[in-house]
Short mmCIF file of C-alpha atoms in Angstrom, two decimals:
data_model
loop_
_atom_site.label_atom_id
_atom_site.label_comp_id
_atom_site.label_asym_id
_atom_site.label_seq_id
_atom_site.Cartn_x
_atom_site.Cartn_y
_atom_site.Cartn_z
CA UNK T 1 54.06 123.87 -173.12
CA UNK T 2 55.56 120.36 -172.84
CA UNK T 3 53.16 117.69 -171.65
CA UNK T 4 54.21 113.80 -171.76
CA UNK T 5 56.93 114.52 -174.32
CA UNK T 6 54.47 116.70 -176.53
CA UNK T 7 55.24 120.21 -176.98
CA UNK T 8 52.09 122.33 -177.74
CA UNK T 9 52.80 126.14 -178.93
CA UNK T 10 49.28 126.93 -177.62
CA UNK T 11 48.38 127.29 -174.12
CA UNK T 12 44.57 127.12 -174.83
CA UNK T 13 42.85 124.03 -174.47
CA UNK T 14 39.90 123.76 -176.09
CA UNK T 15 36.42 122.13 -175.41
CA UNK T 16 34.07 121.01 -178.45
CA UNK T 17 30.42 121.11 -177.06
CA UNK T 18 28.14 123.22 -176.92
CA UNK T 19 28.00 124.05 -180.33
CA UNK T 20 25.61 121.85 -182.49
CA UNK T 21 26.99 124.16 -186.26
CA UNK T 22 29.94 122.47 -187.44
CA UNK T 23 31.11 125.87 -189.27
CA UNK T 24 30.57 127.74 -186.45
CA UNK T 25 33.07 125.35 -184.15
CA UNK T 26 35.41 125.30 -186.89
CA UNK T 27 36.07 129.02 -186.97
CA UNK T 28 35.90 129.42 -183.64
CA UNK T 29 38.79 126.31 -183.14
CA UNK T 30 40.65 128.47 -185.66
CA UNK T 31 40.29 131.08 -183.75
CA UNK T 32 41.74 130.19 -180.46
CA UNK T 33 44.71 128.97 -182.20
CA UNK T 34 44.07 125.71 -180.10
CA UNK T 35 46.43 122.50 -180.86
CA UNK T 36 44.25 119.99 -178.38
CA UNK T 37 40.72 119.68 -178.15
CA UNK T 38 38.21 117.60 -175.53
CA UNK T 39 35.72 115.59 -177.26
CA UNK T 40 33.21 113.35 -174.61
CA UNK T 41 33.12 110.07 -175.77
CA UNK T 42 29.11 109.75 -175.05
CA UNK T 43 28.88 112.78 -177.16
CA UNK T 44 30.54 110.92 -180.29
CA UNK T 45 31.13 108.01 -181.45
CA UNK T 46 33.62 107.63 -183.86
CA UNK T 47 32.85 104.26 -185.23
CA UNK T 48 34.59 102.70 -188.18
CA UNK T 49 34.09 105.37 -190.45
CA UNK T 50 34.61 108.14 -187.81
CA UNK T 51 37.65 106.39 -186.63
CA UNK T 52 41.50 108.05 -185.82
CA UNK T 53 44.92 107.51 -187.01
CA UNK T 54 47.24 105.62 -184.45
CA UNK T 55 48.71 107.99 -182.24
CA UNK T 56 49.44 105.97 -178.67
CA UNK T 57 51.32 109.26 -177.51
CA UNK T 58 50.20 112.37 -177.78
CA UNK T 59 46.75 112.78 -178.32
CA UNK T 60 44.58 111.37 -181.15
CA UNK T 61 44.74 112.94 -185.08
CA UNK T 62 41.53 112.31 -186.79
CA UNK T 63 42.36 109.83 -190.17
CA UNK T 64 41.48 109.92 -193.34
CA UNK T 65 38.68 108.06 -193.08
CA UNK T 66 36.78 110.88 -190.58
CA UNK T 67 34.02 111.95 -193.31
CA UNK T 68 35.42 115.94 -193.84
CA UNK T 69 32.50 117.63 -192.44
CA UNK T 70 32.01 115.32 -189.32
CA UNK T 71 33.79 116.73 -186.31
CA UNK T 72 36.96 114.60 -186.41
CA UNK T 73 37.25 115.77 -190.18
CA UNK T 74 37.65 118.84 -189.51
CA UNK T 75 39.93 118.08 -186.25
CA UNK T 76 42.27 116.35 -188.94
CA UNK T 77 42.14 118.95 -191.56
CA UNK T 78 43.63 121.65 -189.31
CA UNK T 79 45.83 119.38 -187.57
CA UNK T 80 43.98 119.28 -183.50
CA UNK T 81 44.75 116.52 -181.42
CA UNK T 82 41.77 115.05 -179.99
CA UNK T 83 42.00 114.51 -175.96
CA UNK T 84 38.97 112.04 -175.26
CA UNK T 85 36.83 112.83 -172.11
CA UNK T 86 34.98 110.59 -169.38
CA UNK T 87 31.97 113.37 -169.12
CA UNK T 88 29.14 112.02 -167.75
CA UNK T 89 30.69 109.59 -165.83
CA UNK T 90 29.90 109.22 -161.72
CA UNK T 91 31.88 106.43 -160.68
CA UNK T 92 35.54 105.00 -160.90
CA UNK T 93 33.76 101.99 -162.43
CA UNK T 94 32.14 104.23 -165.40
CA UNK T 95 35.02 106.43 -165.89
CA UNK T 96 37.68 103.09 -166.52
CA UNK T 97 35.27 101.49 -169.35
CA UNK T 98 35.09 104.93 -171.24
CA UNK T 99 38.53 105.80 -170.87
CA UNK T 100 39.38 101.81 -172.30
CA UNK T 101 36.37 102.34 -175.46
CA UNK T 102 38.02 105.75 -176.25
CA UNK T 103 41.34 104.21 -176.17
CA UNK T 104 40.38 101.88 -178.43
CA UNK T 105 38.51 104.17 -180.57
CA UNK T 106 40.66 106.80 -180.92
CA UNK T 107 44.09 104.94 -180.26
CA UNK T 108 45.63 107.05 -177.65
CA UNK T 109 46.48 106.69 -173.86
CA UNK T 110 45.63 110.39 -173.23
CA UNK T 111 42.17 110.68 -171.41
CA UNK T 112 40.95 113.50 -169.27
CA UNK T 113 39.29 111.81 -166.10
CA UNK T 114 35.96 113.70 -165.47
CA UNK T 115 34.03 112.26 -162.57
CA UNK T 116 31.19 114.34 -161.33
CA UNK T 117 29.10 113.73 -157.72
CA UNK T 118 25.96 114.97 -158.68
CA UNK T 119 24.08 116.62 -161.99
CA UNK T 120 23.68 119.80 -159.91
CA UNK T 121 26.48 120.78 -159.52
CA UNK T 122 28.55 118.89 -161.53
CA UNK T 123 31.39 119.02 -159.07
CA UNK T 124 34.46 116.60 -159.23
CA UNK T 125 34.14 113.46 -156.99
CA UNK T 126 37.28 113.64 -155.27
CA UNK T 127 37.10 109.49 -154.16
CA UNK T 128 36.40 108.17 -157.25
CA UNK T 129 38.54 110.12 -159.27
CA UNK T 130 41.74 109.62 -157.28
CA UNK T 131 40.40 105.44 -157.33
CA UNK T 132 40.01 105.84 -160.92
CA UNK T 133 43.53 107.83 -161.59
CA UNK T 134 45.17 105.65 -159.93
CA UNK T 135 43.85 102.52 -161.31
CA UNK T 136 43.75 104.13 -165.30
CA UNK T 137 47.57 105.11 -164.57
CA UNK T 138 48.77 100.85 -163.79
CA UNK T 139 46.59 100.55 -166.98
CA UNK T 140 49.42 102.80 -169.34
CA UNK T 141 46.89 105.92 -169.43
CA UNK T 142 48.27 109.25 -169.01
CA UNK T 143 45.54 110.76 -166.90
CA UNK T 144 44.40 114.41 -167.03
CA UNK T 145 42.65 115.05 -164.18
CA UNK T 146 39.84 117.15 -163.87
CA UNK T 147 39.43 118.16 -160.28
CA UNK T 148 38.54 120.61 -157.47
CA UNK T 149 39.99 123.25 -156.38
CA UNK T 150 41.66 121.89 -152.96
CA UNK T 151 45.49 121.85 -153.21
CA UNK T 152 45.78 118.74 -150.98
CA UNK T 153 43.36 116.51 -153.52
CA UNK T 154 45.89 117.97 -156.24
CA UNK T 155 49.14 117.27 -155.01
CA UNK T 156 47.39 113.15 -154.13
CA UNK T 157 46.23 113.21 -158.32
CA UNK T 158 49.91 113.98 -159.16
CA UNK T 159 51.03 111.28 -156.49
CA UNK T 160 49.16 108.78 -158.15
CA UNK T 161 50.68 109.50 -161.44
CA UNK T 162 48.65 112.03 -163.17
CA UNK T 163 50.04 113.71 -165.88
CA UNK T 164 47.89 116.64 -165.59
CA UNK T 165 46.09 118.05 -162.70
CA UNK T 166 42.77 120.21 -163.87
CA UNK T 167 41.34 122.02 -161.00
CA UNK T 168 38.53 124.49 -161.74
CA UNK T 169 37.76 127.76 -161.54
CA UNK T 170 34.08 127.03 -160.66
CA UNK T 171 31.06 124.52 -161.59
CA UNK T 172 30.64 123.66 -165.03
CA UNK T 173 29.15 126.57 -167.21
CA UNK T 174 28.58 128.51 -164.62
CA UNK T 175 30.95 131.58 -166.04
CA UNK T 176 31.77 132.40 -162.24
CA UNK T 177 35.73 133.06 -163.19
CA UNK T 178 37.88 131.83 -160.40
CA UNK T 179 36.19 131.93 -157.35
CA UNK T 180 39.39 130.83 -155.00
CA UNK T 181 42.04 131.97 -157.09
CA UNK T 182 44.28 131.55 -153.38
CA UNK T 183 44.18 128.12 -154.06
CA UNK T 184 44.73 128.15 -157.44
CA UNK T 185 47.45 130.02 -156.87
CA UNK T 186 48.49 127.25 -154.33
CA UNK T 187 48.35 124.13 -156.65
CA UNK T 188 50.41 126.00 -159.47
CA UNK T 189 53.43 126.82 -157.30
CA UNK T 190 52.83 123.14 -155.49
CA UNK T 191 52.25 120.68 -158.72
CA UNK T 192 55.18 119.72 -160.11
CA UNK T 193 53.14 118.67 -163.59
CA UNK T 194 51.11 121.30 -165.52
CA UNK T 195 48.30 122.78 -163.77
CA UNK T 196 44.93 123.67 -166.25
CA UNK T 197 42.43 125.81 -165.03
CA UNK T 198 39.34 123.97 -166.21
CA UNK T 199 35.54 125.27 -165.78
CA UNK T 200 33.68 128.26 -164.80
CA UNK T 201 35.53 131.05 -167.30
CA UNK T 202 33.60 133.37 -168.60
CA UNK T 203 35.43 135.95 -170.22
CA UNK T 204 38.77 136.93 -171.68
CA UNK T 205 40.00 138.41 -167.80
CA UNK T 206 39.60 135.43 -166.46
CA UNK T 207 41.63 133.59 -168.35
CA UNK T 208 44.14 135.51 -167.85
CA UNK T 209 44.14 135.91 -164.52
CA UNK T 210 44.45 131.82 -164.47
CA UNK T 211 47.94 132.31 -165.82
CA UNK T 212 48.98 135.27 -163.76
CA UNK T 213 48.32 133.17 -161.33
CA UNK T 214 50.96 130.29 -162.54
CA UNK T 215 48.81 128.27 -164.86
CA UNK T 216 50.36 126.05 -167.27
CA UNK T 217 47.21 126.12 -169.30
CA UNK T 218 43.28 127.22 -169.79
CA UNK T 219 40.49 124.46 -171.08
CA UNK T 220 37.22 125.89 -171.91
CA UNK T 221 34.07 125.74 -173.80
CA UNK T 222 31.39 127.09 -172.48
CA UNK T 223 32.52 130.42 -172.52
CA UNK T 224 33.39 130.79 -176.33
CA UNK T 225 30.20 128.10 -177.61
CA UNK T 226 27.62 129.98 -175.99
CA UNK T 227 29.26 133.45 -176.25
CA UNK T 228 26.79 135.90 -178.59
CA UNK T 229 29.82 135.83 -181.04
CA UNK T 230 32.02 132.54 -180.70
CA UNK T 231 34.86 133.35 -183.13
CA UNK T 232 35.57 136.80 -181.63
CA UNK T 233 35.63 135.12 -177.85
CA UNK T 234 37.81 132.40 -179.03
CA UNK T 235 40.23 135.03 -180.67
CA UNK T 236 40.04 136.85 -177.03
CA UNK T 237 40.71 133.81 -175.16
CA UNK T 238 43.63 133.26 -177.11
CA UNK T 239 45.22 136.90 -176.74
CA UNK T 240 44.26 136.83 -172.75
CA UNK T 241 46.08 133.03 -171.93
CA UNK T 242 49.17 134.66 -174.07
CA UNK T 243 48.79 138.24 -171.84
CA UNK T 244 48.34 136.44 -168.96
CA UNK T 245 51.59 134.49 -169.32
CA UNK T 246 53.38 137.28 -170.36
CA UNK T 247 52.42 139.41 -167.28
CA UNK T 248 52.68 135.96 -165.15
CA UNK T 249 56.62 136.33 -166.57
CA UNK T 250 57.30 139.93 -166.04
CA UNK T 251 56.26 140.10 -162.81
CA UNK T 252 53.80 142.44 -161.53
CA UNK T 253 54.52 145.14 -159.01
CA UNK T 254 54.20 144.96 -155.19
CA UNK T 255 50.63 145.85 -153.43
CA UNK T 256 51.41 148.62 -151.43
CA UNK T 257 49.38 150.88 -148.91
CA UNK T 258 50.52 154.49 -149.74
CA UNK T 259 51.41 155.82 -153.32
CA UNK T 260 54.65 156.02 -154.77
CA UNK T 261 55.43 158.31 -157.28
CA UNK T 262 57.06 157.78 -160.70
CA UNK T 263 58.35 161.22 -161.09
CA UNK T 264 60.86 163.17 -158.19
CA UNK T 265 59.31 165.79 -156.46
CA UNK T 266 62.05 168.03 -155.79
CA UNK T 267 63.22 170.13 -159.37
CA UNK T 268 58.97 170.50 -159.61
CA UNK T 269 57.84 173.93 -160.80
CA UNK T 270 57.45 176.59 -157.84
CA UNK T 271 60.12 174.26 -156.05
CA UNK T 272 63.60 175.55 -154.50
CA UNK T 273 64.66 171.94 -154.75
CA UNK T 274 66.44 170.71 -156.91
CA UNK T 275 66.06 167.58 -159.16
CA UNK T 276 67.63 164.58 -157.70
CA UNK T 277 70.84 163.33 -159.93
CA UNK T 278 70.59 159.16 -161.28
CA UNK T 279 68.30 157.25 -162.79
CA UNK T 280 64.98 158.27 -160.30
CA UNK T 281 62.57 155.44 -161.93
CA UNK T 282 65.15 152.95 -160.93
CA UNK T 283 65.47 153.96 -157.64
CA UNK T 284 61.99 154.29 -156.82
CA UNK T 285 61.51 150.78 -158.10
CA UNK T 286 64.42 149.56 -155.62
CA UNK T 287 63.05 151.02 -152.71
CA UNK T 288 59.54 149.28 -153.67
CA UNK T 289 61.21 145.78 -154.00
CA UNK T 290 63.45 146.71 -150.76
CA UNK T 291 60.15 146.90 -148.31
CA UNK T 292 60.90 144.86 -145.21
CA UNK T 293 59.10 142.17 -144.31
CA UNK T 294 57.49 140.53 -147.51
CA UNK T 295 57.13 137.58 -145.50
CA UNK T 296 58.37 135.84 -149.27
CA UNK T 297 59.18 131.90 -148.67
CA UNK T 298 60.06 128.90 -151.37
CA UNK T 299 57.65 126.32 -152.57
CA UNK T 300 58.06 123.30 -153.67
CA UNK T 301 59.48 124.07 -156.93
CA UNK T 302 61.94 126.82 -155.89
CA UNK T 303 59.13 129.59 -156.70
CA UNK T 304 59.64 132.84 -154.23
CA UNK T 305 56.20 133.25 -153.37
CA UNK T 306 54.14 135.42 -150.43
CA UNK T 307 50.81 135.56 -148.32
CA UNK T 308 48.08 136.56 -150.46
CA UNK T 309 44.68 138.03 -149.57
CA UNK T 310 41.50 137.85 -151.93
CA UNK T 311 39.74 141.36 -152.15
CA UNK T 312 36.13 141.68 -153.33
CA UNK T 313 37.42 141.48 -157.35
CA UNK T 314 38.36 138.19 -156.55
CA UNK T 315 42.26 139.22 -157.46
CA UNK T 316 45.01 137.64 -155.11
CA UNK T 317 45.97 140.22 -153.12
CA UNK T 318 42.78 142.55 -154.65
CA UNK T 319 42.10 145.66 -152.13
CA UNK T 320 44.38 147.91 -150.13
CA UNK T 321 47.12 145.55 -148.87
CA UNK T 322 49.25 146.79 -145.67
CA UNK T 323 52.97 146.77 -147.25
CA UNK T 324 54.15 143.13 -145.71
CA UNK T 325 51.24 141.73 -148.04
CA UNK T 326 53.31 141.17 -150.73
CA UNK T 327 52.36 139.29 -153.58
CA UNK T 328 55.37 137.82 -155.86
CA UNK T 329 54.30 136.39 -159.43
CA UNK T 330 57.40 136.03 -160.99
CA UNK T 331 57.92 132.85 -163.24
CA UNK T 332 58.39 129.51 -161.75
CA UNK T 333 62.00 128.76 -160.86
CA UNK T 334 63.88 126.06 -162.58
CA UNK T 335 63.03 122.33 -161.13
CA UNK T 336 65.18 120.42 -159.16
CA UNK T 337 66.18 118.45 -162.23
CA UNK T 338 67.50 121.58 -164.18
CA UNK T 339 64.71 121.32 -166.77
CA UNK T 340 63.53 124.75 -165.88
CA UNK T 341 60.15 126.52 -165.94
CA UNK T 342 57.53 124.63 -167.81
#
């Protein structure tokens, strides 16, 4: 995954709290495989002796001063960028003087812009945050913005120069999965920067259901901190982003309303018929692509997409679909610029 000239071999974003044992965190960062981690500023302070090598692009990387069992030092030993976080924050006003003290702290433009309306809910405050992205990006931040889910909000954060848009799943440690995976769906094929589902995962199936559904990316936390056993949740959320783009690129099969068999029927045993000559997997799997009326159309990014329906397993396209409910998930098209899927 490329973001703002960075390539990251892990699609896993990591979260740090939650977790108050430092050995504990450590295996379980190991675990995910992570390259990036969050780290709320109000949470901790670096200070002089807590402090980061310069790194203006790209993240932070914890220097040699970070004491080796603090939380930088052991961000530095095994090589995690540090992505500094305006949690806690309610206003525009708040989230601009914690993004400019991490900055300075942790000498990189990266930030993720967290703005929250309320402490129940912790929901994104869509006015402030898209005052605040705009404002951090004339300031030289590259802005990762942590959002709702509404594609229209989206598509404005990436307007106003976001370099990430972050819309959740649901609230903040809720563990809810995705509760509007349509629209999830929606930003993905819309955004032409990385989408990462951020908030509400719970388990290893929901994370991979945010890449079937053309995620760039997963951040978590709360489901691998406060999971009974931390290291073996991180090492699932790491297999189920990787399945999840996998299956996102081989592209699943079409919904359909009657069954279609994988083996001929004539040439069965007790049959007069014989068995049909050619390749019959094939051309079963023709005449499922060949349905009429798929009602397919192109997004913005040249993706083939369809109508979708949410079923009670809050799957796109989950429950008996009629056979024009198709659902296409194959991998994003190249751009408009040639540079291909992300």
């Amino acid at each position: 995954m490329r973001i703002d000239g960075v390539d990251l071999t892990s699609r896993l974003i990591m979260g740090t709290g939650g977790l108050t044992d430092l050995a504990m965190l450590e295996r379980a960062l190991l675990a995910s495989g992570t390259e990036l981690t969050t780290v709320a500023l109000r949470r901790f302070a670096p200070g002089p002796a807590h402090g980061t090598g310069r790194s203006t692009k790209g993240g932070a990387a914890a220097s040699s001063a970070a004491p080796q069992d603090s939380l930088y030092g052991i961000l530095r030993r095994h090589g995690i960028r540090v992505l500094p976080n305006t949690a806690g924050c309610y206003t525009a006003r708040d989230a601009l003087l914690t993004a400019e003290l991490g900055r300075e702290a942790l000498e990189t433009d990266w930030v993720k812009l967290e703005i929250i309306s309320d402490e129940d809910t912790l929901l994104p405050d869509g006015v402030e945050l898209l005052d605040a992205t705009e404002k951090l990006v004339r300031r030289g931040f590259r802005v990762f913005a942590y959002t709702s889910d509404d594609p229209v909000l989206a598509l404005r954060l990436q307007d106003a120069g976001a370099t990430a848009v972050m819309p959740l799943g649901a609230p903040i440690g809720t563990g809810l999965g995705i509760l509007n995976p349509h629209n999830i769906e929606l930003i993905a094929s819309r955004a032409a920067v990385p989408v990462v589902l951020d908030a509400g995962i719970g388990t290893a199936s929901e994370a991979a259901l945010a890449m079937e559904l053309g995620c760039d990316a997963v951040l978590l936390a709360s489901a691998v901190t406060r999971a009974q056993d931390p290291v073996a949740m991180a090492t699932a959320m790491r297999h189920a982003v990787e399945a999840g783009r996998l299956a996102r690129g081989a592209g699943r099969i079409a919904r359909r309303t009657h069954a279609l068999a994988s083996s001929p029927m004539a040439g069965r045993i007790g049959s007069d018929q014989e068995a049909p000559r050619g390749d019959w997997p094939a051309r079963a799997v023709a005449e499922a692509a060949g349905e009429p009326g798929n009602g397919r159309r192109a997004d913005r990014r040249g993706t083939t997409t369809a109508p979708t329906t949410t079923g009670r397993s809050g799957v796109v396209g989950g429950g008996e679909a009629a056979p024009s409910d198709v659902v296409d998930t194959s991998p994003a098209a190249p751009r408009a610029d040639g540079s291909g899927p992300r």
